[in-house]
mmCIF file of N, CA and C in Angstrom:
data_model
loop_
_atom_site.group_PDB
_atom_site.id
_atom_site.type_symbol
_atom_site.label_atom_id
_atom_site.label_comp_id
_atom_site.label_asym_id
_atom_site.label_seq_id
_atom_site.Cartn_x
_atom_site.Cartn_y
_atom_site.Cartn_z
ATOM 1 N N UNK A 1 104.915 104.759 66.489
ATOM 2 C CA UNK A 1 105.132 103.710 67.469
ATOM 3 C C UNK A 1 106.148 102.726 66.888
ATOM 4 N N UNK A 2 107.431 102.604 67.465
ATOM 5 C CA UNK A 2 108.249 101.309 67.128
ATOM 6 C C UNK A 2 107.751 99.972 66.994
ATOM 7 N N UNK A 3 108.430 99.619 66.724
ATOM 8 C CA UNK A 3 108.056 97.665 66.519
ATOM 9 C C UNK A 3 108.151 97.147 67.895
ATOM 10 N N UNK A 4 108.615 97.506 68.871
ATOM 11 C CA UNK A 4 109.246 97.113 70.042
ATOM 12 C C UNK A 4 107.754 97.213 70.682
ATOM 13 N N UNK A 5 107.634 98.669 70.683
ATOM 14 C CA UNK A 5 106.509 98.971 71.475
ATOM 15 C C UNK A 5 105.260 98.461 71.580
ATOM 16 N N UNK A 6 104.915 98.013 69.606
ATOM 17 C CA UNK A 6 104.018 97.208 69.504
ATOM 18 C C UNK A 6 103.784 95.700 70.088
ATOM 19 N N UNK A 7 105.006 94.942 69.994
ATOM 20 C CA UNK A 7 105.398 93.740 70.491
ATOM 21 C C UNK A 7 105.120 94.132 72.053
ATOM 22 N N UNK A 8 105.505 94.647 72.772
ATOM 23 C CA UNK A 8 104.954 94.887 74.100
ATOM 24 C C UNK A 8 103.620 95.072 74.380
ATOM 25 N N UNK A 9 103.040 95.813 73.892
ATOM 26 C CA UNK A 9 101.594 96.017 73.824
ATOM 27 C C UNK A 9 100.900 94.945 73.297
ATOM 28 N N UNK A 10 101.097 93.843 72.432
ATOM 29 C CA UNK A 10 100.457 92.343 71.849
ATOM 30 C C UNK A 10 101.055 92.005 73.019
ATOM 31 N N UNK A 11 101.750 92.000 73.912
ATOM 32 C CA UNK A 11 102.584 90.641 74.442
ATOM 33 C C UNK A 11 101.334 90.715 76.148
ATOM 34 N N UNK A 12 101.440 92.363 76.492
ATOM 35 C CA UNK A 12 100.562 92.542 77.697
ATOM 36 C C UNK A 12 99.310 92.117 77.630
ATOM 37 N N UNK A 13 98.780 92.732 76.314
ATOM 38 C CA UNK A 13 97.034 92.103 76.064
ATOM 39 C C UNK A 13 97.050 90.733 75.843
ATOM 40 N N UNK A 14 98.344 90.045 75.799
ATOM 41 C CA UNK A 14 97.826 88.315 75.597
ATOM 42 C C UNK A 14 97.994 87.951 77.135
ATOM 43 N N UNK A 15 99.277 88.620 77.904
ATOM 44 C CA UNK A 15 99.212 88.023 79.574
ATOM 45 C C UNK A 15 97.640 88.262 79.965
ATOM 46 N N UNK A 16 97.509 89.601 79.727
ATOM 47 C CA UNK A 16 95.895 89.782 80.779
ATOM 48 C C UNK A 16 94.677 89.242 79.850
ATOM 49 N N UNK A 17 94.400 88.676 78.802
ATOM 50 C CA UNK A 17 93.513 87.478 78.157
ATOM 51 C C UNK A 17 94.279 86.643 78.835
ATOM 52 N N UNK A 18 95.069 86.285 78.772
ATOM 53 C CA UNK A 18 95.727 84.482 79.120
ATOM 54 C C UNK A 18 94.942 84.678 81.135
ATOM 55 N N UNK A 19 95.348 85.299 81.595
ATOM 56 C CA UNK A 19 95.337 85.447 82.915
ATOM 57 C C UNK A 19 93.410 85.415 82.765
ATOM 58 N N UNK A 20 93.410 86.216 82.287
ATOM 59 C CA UNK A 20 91.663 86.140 83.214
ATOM 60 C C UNK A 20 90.869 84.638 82.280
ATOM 61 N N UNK A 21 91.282 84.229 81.121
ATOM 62 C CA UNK A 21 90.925 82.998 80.665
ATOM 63 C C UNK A 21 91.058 81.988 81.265
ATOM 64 N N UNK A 22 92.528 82.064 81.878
ATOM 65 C CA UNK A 22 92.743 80.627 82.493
ATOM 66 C C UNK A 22 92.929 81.101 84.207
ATOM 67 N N UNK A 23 92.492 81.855 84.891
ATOM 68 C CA UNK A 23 92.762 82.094 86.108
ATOM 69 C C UNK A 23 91.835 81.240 87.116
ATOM 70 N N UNK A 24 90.603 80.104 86.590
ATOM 71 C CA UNK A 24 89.982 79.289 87.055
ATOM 72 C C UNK A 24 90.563 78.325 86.892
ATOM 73 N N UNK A 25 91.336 77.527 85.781
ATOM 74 C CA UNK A 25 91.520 76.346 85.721
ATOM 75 C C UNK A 25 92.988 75.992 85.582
ATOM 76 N N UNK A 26 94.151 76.556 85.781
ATOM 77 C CA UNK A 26 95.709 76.455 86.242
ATOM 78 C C UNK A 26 95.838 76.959 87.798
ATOM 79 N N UNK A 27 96.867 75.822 88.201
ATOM 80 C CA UNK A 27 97.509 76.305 89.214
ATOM 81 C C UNK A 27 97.729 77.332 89.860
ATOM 82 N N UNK A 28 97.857 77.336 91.137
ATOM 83 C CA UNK A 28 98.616 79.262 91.383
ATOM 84 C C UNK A 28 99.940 79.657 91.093
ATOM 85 N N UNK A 29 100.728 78.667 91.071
ATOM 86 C CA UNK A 29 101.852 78.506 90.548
ATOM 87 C C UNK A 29 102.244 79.123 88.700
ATOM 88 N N UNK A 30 101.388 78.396 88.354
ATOM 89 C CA UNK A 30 100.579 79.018 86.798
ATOM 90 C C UNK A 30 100.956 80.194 86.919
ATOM 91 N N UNK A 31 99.493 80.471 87.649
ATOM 92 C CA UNK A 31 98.778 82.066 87.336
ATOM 93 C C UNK A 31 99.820 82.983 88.137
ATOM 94 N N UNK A 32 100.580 82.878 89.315
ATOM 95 C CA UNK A 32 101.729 83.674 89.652
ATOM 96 C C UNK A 32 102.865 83.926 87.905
ATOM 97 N N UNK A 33 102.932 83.106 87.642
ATOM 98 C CA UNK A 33 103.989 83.096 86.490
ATOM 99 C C UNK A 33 103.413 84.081 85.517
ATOM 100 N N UNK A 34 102.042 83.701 85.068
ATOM 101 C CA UNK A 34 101.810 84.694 84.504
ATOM 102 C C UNK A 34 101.614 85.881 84.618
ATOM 103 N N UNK A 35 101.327 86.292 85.728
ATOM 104 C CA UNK A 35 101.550 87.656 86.647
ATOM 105 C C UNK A 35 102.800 88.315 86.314
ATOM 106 N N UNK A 36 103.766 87.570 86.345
ATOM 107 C CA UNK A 36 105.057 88.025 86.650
ATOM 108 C C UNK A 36 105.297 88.231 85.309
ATOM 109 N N UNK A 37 104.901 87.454 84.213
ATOM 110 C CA UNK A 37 105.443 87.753 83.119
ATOM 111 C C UNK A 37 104.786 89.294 82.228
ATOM 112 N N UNK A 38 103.076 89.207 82.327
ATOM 113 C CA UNK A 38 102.654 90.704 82.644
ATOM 114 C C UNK A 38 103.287 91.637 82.948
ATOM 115 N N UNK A 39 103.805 91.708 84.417
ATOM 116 C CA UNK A 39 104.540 92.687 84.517
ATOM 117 C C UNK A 39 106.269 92.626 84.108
ATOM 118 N N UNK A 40 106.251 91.925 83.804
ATOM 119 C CA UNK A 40 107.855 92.243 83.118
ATOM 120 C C UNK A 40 107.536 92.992 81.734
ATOM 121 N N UNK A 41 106.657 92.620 80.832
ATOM 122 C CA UNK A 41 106.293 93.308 79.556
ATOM 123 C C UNK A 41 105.845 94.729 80.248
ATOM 124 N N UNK A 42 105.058 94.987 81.437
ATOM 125 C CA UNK A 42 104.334 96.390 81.641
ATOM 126 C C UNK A 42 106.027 97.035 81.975
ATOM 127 N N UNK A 43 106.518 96.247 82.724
ATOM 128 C CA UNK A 43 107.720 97.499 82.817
ATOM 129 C C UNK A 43 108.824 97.811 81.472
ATOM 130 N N UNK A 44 109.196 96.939 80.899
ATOM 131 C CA UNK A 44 109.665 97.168 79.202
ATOM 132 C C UNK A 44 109.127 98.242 78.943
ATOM 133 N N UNK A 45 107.670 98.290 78.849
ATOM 134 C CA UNK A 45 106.951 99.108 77.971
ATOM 135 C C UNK A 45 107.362 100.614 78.564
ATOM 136 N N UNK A 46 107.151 100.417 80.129
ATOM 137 C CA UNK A 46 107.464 101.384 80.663
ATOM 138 C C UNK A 46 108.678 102.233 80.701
ATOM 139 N N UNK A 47 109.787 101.683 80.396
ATOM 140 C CA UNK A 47 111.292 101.934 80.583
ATOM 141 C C UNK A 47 111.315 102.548 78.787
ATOM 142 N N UNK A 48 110.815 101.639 78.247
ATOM 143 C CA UNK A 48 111.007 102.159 76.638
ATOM 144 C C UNK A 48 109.943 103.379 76.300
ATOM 145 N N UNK A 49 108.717 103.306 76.727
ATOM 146 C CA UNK A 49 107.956 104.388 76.212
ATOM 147 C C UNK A 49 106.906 105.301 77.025
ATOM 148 N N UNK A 50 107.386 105.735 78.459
ATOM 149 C CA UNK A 50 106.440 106.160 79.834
ATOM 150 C C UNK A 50 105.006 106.421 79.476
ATOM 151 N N UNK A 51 105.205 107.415 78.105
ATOM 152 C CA UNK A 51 103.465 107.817 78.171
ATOM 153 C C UNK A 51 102.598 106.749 77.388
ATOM 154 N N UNK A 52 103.112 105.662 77.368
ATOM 155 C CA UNK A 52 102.258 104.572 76.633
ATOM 156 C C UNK A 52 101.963 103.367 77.581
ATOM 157 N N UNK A 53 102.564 103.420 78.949
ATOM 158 C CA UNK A 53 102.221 103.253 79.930
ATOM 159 C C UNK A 53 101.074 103.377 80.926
ATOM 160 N N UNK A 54 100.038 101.931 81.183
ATOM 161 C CA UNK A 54 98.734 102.647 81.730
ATOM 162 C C UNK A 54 99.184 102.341 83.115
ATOM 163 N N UNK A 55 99.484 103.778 84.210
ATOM 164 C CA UNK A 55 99.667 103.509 85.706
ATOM 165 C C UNK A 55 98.730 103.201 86.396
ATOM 166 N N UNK A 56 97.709 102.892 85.660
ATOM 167 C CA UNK A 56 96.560 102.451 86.598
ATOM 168 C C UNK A 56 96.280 100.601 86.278
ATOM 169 N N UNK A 57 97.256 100.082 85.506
ATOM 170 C CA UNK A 57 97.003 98.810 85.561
ATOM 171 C C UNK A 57 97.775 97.929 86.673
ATOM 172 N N UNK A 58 96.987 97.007 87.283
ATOM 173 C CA UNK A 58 97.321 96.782 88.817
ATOM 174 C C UNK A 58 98.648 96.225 88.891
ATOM 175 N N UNK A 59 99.164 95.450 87.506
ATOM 176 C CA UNK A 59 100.907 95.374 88.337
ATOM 177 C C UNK A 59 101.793 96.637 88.423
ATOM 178 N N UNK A 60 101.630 98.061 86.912
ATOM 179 C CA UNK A 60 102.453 99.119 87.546
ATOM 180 C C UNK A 60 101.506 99.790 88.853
ATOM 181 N N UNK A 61 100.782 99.977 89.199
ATOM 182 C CA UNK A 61 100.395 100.232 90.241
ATOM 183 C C UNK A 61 100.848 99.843 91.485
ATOM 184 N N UNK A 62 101.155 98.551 91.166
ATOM 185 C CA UNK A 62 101.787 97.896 92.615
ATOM 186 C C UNK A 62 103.420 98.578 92.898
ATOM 187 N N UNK A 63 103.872 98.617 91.293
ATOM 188 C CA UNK A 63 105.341 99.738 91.294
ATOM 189 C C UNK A 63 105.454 101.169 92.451
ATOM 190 N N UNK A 64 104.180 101.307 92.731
ATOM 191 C CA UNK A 64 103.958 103.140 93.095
ATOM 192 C C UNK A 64 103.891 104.043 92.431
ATOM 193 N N UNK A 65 103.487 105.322 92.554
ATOM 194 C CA UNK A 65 103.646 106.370 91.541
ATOM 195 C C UNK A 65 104.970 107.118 91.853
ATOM 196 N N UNK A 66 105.545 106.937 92.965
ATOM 197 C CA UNK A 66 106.839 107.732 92.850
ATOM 198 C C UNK A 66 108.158 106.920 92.125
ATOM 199 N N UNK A 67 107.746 105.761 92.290
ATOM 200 C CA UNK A 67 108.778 105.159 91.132
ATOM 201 C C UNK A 67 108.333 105.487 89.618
ATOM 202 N N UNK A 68 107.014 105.228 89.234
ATOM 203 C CA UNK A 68 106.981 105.173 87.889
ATOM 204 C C UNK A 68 107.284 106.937 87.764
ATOM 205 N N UNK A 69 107.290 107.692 88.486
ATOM 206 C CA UNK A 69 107.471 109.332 88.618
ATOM 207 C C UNK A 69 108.818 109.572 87.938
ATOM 208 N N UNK A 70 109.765 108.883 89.221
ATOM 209 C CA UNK A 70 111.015 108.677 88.598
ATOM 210 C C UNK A 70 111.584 107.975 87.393
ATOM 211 N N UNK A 71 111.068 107.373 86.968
ATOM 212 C CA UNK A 71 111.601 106.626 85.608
ATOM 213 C C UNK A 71 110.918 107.802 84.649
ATOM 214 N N UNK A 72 110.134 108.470 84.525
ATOM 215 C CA UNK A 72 109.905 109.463 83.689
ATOM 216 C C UNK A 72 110.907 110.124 83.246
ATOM 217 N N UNK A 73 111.428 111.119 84.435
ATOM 218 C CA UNK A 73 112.616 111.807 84.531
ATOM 219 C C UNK A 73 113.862 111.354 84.042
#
């Protein structure tokens, strides 16, 4: 596993701790941001390493499976 990959993988498990920790007591404004930033690390991860990619976590999910299909290829 690269260094990259690892840094992606610390960076997702701190959005989704940060998100379900603070998803009672910040803004929606907040918690949208952090959403977004989640999935910017899930797709990195995705573009750099597909099978280390979980398609069942709900922001690539929201991607589709025929996109994440295609970025395989």
């Amino acid at each position: 596993m690269s260094s990259q990959e690892c840094h992606l993988l610390a960076e997702i498990d701190f959005w989704r701790d940060m998100i379900e920790r603070e998803k009672s007591t910040v803004s929606e404004v907040a918690l949208e941001r952090m959403h977004k930033a989640l999935a910017l690390a899930e797709r990195k991860l995705l573009m750099l390493a597909p099978e280390r990619a979980d398609p069942a976590a709900p922001t690539l999910a929201a991607l589709g499976t025929s996109r994440l299909s295609s970025r395989r290829h």
